[in-house]
Short mmCIF file of C-alpha atoms and ligand atoms in Angstrom, two decimals:
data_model
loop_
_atom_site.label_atom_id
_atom_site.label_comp_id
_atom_site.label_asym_id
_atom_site.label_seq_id
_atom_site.Cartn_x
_atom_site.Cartn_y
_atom_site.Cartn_z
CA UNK A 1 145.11 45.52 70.89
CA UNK A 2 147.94 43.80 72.54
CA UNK A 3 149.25 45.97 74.99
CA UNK A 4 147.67 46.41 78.43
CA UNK A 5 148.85 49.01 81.36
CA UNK A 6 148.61 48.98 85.08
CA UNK A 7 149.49 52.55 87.02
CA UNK A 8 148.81 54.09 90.53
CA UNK A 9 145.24 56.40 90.74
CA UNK A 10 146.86 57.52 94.28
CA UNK A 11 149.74 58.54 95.62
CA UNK A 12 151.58 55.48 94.66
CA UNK A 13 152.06 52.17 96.49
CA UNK A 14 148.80 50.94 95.63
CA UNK A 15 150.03 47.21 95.28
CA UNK A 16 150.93 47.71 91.68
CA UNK A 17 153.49 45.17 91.50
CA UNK A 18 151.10 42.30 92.57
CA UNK A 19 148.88 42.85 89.71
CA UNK A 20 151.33 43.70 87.25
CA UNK A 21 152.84 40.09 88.06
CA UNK A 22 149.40 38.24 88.22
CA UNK A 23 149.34 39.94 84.32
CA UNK A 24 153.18 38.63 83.53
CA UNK A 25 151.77 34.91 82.84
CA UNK A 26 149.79 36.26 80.02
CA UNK A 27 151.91 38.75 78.56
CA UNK A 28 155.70 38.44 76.59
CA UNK A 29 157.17 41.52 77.57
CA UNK A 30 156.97 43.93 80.51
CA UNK A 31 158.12 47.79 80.36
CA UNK A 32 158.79 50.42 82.81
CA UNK A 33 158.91 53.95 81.04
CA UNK A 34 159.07 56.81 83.78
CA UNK A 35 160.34 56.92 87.45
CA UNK A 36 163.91 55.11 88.56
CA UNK A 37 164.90 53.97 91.92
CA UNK A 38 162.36 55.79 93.74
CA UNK A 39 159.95 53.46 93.43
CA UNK A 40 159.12 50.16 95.24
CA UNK A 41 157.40 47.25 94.87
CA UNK A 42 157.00 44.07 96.57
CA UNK A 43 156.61 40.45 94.46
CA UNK A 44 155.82 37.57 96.45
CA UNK A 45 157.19 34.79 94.01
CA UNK A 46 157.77 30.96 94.31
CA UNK A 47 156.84 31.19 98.08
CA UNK A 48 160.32 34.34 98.13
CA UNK A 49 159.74 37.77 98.79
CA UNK A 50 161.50 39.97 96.33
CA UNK A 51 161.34 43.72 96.85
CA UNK A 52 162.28 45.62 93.81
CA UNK A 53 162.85 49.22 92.70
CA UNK A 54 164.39 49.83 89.48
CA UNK A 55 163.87 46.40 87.91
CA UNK A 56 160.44 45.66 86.34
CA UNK A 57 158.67 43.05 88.59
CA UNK A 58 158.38 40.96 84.85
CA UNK A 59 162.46 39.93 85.86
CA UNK A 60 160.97 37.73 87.61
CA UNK A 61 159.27 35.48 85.17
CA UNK A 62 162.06 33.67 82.66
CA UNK A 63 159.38 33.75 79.35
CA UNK A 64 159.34 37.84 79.60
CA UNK A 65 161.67 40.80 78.47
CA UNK A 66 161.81 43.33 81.13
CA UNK A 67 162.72 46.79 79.20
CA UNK A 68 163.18 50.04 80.48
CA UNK A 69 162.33 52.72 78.53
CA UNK A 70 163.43 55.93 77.37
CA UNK A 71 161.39 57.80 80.30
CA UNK A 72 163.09 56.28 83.44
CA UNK A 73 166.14 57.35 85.21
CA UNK A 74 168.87 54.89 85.89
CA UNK A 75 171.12 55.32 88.66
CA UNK A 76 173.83 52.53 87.57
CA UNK A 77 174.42 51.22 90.77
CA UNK A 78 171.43 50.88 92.13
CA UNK A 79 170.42 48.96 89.12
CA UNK A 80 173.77 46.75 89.37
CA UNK A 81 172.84 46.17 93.42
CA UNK A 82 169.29 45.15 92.83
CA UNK A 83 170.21 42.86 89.39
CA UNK A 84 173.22 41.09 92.06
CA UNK A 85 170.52 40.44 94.73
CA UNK A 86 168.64 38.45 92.45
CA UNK A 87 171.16 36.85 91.04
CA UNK A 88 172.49 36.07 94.49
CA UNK A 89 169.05 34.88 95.31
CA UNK A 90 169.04 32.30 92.12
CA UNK A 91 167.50 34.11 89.57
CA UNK A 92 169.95 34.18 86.37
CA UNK A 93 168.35 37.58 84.80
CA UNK A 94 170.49 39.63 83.23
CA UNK A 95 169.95 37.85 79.89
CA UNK A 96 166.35 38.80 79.95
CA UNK A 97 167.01 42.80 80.72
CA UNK A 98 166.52 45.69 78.23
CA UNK A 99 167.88 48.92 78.75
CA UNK A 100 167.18 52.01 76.42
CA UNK A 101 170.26 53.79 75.56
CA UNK A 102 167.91 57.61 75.50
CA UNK A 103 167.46 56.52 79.40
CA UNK A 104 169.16 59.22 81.03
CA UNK A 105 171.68 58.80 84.03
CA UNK A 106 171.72 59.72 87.60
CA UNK A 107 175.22 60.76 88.89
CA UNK A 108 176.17 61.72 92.45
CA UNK A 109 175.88 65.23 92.25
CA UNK A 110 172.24 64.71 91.36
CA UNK A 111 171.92 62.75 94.91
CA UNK A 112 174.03 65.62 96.65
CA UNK A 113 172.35 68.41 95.15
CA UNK A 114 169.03 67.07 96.08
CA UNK A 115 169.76 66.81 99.42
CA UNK A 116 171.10 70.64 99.72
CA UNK A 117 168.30 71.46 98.04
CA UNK A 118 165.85 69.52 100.30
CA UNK A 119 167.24 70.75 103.29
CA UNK A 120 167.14 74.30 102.00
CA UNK A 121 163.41 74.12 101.54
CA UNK A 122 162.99 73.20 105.66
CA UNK A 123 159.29 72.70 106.52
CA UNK A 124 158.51 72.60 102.63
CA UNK A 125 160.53 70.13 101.63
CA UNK A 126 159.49 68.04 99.34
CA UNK A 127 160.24 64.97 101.02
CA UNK A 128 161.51 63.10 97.97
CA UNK A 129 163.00 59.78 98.16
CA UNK A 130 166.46 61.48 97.76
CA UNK A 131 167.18 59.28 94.85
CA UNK A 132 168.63 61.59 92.74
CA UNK A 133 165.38 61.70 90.96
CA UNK A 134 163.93 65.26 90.31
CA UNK A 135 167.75 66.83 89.62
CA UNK A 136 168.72 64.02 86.98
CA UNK A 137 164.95 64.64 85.29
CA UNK A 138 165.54 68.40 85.78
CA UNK A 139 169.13 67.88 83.60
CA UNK A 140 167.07 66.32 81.11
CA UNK A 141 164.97 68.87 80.39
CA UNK A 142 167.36 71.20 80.72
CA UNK A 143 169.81 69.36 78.40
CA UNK A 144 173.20 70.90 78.94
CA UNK A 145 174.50 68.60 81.17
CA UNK A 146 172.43 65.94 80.82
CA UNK A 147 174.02 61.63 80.58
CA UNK A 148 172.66 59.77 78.79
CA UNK A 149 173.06 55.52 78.60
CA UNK A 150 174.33 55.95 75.68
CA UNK A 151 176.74 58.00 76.60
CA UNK A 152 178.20 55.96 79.79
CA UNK A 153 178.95 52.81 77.56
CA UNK A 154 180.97 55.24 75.18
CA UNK A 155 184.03 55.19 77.71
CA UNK A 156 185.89 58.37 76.36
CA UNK A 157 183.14 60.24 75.94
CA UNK A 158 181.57 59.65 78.84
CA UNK A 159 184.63 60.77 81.04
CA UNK A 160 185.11 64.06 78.66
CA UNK A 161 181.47 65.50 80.08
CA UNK A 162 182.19 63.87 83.91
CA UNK A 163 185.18 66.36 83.59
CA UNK A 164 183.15 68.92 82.33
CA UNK A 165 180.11 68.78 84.43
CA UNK A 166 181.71 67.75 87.77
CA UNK A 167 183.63 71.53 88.30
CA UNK A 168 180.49 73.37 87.50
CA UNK A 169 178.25 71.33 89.71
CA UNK A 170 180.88 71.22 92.23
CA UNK A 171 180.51 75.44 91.91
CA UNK A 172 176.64 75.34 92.81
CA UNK A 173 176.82 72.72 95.34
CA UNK A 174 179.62 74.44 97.39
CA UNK A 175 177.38 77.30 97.05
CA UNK A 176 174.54 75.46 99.01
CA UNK A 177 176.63 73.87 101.71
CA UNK A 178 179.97 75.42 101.43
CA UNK A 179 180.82 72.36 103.85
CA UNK A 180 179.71 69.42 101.92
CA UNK A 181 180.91 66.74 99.78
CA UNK A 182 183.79 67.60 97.28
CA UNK A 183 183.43 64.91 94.13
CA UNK A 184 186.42 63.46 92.43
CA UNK A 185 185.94 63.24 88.79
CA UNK A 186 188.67 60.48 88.05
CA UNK A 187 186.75 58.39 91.22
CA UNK A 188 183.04 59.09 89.45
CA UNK A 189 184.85 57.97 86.17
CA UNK A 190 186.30 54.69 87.62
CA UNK A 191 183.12 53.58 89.30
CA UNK A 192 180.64 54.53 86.42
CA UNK A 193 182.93 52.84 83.70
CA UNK A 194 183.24 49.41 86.13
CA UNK A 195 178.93 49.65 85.73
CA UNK A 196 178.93 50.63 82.05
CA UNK A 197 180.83 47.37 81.06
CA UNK A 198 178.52 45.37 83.26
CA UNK A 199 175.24 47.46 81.37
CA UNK A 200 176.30 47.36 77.54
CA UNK A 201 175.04 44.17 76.69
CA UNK A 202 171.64 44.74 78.11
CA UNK A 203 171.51 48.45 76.47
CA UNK A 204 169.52 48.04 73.02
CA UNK A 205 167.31 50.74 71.01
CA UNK A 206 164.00 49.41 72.96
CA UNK A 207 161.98 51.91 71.13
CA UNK A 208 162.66 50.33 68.01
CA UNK A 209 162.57 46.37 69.59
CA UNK A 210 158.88 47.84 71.47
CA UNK A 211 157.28 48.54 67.87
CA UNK A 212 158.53 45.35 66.17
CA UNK A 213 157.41 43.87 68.94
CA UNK A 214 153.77 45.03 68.64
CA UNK A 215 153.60 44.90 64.91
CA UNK A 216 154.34 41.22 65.25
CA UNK A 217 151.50 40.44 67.53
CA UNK A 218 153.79 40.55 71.25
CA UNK A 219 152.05 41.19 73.87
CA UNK A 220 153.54 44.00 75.90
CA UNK A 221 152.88 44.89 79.63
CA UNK A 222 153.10 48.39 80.87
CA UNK A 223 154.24 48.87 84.37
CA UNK A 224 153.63 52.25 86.06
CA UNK A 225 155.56 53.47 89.13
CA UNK A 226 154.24 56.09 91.76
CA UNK A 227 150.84 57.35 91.25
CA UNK A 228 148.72 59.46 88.94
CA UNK A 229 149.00 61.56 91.79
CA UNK A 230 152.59 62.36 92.15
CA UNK A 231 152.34 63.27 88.13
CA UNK A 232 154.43 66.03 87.26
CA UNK A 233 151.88 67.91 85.09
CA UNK A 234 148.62 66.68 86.29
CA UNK A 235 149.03 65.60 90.04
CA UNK A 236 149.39 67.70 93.61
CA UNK A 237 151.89 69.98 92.21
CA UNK A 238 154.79 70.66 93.66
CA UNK A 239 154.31 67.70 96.24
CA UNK A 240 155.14 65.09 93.21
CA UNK A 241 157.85 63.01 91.49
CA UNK A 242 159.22 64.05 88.96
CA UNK A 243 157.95 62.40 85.58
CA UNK A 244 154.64 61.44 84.20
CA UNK A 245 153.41 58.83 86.37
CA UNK A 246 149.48 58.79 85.57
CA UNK A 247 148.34 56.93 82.18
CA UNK A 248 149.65 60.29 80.18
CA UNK A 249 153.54 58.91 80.45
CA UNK A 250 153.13 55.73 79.03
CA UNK A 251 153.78 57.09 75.36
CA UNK A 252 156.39 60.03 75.92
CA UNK A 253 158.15 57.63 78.03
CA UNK A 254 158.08 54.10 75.61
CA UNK A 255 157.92 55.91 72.58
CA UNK A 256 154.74 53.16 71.91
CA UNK A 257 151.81 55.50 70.78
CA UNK A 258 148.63 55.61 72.84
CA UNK A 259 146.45 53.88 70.74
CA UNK A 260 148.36 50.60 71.45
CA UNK A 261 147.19 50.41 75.10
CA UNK A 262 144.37 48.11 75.13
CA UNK A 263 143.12 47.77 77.97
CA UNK A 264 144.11 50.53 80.95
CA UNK A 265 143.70 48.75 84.76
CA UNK A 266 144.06 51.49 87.40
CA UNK A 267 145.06 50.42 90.88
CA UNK A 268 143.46 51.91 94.04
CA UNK A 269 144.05 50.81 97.82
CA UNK A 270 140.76 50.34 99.64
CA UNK A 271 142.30 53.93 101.58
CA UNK A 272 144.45 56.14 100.67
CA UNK A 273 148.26 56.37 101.45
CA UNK A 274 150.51 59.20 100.83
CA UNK A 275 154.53 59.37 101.80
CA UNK A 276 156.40 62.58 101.87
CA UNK A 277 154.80 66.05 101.72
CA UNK A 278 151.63 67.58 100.60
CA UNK A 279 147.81 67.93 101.02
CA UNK A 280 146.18 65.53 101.59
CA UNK A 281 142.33 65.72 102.45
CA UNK A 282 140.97 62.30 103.45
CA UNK A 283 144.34 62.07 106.16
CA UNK A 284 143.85 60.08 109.52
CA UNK A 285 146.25 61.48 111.71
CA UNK A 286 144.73 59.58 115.03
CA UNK A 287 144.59 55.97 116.37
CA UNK A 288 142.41 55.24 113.37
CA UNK A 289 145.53 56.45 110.67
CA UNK A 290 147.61 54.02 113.04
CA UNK A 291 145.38 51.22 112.89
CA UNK A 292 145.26 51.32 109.18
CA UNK A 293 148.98 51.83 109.21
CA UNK A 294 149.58 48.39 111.27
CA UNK A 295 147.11 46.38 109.46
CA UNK A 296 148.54 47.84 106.50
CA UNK A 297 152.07 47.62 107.28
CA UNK A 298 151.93 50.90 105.82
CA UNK A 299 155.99 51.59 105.55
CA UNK A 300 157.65 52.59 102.75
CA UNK A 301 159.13 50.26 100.52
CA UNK A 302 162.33 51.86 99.21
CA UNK A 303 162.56 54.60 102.37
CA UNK A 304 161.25 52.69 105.38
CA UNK A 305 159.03 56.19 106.21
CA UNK A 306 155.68 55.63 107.79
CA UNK A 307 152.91 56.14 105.28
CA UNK A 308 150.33 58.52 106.32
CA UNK A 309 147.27 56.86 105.93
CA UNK A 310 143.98 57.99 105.35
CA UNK A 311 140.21 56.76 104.32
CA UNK A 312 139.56 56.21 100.37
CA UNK A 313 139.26 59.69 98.25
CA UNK A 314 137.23 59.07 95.48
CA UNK A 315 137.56 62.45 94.03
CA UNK A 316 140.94 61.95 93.55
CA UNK A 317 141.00 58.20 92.31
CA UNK A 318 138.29 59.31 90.00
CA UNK A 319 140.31 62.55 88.66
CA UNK A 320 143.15 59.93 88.04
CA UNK A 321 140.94 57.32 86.56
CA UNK A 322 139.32 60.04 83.80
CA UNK A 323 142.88 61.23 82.93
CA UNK A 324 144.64 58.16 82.58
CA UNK A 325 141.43 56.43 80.63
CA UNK A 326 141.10 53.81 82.62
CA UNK A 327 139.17 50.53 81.87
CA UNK A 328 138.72 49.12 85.16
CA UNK A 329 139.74 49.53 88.64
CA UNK A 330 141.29 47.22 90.93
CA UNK A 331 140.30 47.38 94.71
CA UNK A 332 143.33 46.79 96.54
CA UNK A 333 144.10 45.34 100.37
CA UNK A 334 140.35 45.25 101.44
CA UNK A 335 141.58 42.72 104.20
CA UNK A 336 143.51 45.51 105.97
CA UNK A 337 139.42 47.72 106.69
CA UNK A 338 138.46 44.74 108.18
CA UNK A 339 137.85 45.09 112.32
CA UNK A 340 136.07 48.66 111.72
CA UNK A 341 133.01 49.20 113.05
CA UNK A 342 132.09 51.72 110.22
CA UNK A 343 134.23 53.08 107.43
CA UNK A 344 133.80 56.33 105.32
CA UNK A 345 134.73 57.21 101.89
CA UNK A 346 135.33 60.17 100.56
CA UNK A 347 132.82 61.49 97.89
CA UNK A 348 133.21 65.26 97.04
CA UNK A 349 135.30 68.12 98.77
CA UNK A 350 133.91 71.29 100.56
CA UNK A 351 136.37 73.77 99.53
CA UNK A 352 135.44 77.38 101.40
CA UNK A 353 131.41 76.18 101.23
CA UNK A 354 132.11 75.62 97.66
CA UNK A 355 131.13 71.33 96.88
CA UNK A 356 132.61 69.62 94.19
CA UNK A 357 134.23 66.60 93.10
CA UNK A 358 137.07 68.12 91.11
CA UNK A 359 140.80 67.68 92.31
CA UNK A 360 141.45 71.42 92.38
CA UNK A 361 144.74 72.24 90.44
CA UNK A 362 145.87 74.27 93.29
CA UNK A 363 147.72 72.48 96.43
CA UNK A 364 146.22 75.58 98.48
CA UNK A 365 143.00 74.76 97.54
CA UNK A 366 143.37 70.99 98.40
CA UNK A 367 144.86 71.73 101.92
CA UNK A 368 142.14 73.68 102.51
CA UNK A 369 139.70 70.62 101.09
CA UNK A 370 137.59 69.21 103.66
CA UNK A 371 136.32 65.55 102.62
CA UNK A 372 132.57 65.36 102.52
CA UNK A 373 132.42 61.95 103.60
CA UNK A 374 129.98 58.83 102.79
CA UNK A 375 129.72 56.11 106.03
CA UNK A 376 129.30 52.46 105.46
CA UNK A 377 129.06 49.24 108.02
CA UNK A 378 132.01 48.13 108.48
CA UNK A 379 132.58 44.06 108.81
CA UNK A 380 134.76 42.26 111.37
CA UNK A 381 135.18 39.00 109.63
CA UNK A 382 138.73 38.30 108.37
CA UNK A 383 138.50 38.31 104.29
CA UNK A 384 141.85 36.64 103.31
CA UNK A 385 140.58 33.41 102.47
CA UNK A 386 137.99 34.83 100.34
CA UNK A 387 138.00 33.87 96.53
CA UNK A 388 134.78 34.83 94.93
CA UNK A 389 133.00 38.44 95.52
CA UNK A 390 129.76 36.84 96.64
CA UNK A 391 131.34 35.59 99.66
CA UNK A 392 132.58 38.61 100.84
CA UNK A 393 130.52 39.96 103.85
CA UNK A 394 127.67 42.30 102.44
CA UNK A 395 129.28 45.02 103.85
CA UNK A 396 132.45 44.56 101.90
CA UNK A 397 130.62 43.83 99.06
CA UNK A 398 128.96 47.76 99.54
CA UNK A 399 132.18 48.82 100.04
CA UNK A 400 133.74 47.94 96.66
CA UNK A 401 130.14 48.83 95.14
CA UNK A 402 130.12 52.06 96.37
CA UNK A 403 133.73 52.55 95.57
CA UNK A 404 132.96 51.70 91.61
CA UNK A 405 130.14 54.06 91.85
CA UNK A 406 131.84 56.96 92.74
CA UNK A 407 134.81 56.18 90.86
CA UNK A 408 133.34 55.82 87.88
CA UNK A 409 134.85 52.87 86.32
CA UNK A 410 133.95 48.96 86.99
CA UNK A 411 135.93 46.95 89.59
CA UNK A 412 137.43 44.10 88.06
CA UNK A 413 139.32 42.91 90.92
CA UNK A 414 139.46 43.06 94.64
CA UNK A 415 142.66 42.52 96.25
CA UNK A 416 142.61 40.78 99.87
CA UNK A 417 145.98 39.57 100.80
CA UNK A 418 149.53 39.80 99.32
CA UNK A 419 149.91 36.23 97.31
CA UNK A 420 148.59 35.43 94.22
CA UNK A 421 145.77 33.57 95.01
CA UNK A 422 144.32 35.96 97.56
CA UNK A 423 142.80 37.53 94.84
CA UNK A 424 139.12 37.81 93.49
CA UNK A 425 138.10 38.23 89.84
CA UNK A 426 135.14 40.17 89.37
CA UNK A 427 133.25 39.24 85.65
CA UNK A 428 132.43 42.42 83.79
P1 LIG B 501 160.99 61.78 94.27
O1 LIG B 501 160.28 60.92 93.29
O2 LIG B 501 162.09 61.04 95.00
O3 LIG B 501 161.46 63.07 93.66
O4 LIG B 501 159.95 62.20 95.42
C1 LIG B 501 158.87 63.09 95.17
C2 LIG B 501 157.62 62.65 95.93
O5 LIG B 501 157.13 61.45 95.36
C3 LIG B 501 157.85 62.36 97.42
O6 LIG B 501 156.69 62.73 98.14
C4 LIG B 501 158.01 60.85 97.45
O7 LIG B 501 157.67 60.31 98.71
C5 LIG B 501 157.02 60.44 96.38
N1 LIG B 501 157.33 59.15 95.77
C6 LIG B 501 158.27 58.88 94.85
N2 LIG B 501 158.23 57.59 94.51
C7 LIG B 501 157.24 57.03 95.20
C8 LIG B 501 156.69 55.71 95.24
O8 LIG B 501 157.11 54.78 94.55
N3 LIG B 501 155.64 55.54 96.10
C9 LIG B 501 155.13 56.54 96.84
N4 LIG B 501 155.60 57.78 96.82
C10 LIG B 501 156.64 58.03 96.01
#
């Protein structure tokens, strides 16, 4: 089978986009299929530093296709801002991007309806990236007033539904803050049009080029954003994003069917990291949290937010691991534990006296979760330079061991630095 997948088994930023361009040598083209600009990864590439949000981190590499899917949501500047940086930065690109024409739009009153709605929610709030995200996805579904890239590059067209939509959002919005933002359809026109002209030659029918593409032997690279966590259906519901961000979106969101996925690599930090909202049991909020957060440089990517940080939660990386079907785990940023005297990982959760190691479906019941915890020595040497598992200190060795065990699924391999080579392959 040609086609291999990486995605989140957390709450996202698990150091995807290292691993999915470590992959990018050996594969021809590289997909995103759920998730927009909400998402953030970091590429350390010829010695540069790219950060990247929208683009798949194969854009990089000039012997791949980066194609997004069907599933993701495009805001059309965004996309235009990030493609400019990199061509600003010297890499020529825009020849080697795909984008589906079924990928669906995000327009400003998405953005300005998700912030009235955000702030109407107070202590509840979601804390969403405020990207436009969840409204543009909710539009989808919902179909009536939905954009799709198809649609923007069809000029007249595309301004006949601005001028329709734009009153009747206009309606609800004043509604939720009678004092905020009016739109101008003709302005909303202008801009969007000025982006469509720069978008058409890179929109294609990538459904159709994706299963040509594996029918003549390609070998395609799945790229998954967020976490298996923040999954719309199967993750810490409502506290999530907006699409299907474990293993299950890969299909509905490339239109490739499942069977194509070969080999399924799930991504886990050596902790746990969450941003925004929402239970979450294993949580650090003391000098220990902070001390993983510095070492960590635990910040959000596309927000700036401190991550709360907290120690590894097997229960939930092993949920996400059985759902998503993956093959083999990779233990990320084990150089950031190092300096503890002893470290704990979570094994099962002690709902009202009740053990088990199911993610309950209910957020009240994981708030209420408390992590029944497993200790292991801790190690104080520093591990970045490390290359082969064997000369880890014993006690990181245990670490990752113990980590396999109770996730379920083989580590194949351990993560201790940002570059390439501070990586170490584990032989299954
Ligand atoms: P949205 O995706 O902007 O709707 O945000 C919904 C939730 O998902 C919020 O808690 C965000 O912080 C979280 N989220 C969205 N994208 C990412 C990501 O790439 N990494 C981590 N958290 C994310």
């Amino acid at each position: 089978m040609p086609a291999t997948s990486v995605i989140g088994l957390q709450w996202g930023d698990e150091a995807k986009g290292k691993i999915v361009d470590l992959l990018t040598e050996q594969h021809e083209i590289v997909i995103r299929y759920q998730g927009g600009n909400n998402a953030g990864h970091t590429v350390k590439f010829d010695g540069k530093t790219y950060k990247l949000s929208l683009l798949p981190t194969g854009i990089l590499q000039s012997h791949v296709k980066s194609v997004i899917a069907p599933g993701v949501v495009i805001d059309p500047r965004a996309f235009l801002k990030e493609l400019d940086a990199l061509i600003a930065g010297g890499e020529d690109c825009a020849d080697r991007m795909m984008i589906s024409d079924r990928a669906h739009v995000i327009c400003p009153w998405h953005l300005l309806e998700e912030a009235a709605l955000e702030a109407s929610r107070g202590g509840s709030a979601i804390g969403t990236t405020m990207r436009g995200i969840g409204t543009c996805y909710r539009e989808k579904v919902g179909r009536f007033h939905a954009i799709r890239i198809g649609d923007l590059i069809q000029k007249d067209a595309f301004a006949e539904k601005v001028r329709e939509i734009v009153p009747f959002k206009q309606n609800i919005l004043n509604t939720l803050n009678p004092d905020g933002a009016q739109m101008d359809a003709d302005q909303i026109i202008d801009e969007y049009s000025g982006c469509a002209d720069r978008l058409r030659p890179m929109v294609a029918d990538t459904t159709a080029y994706l299963l040509d593409a594996l029918e003549s032997g390609k070998k395609l690279l799945f790229e998954g954003a967020q976490g298996c966590l923040l999954d719309v259906d199967h993750g810490t519901f409502p506290y999530v994003t907006s699409s299907n961000s474990s293993g299950c979106g890969i299909h509905s969101g490339s239109g490739v069917p499942a069977r194509a996925i070969g080999n399924m690599i799930g991504v886990a930090k050596a902790y746990t990291t969450r941003v925004g909202g929402g239970p979450f049991p294993t949580e650090l909020d003391n000098e220990i949290g902070q001390k993983i957060r510095d070492a960590g440089n635990e910040y959000g990517t596309v927000t700036g937010r401190p991550r709360r940080c907290g120690w590894l939660d097997t229960v939930a990386t092993r949920y996400s691991a059985r759902i998503s079907g993956v093959d083999s785990v990779v233990i990320a940023l084990l150089d950031v534990l190092s300096g503890f005297e002893e470290l704990n990982i979570c094994e099962a959760y002690d709902i009202n006296g009740k053990v088990t190691r199911d993610l309950p479906s209910r957020c009240e019941d994981l708030a209420i979760a408390k992590p029944v915890l497993r200790r292991i020595a801790g190690w104080s040497e520093d591990i970045t330079n490390v290359r082969r598992f064997e000369d880890l200190p014993v006690a990181a060795q245990e670490y990752v061991k113990v980590a396999a065990e109770l996730i379920g699924r083989p580590v194949s391999i351990v993560s201790v630095g940002p570059d390439r080579e501070q990586t170490i392959h584990i032989a299954s």
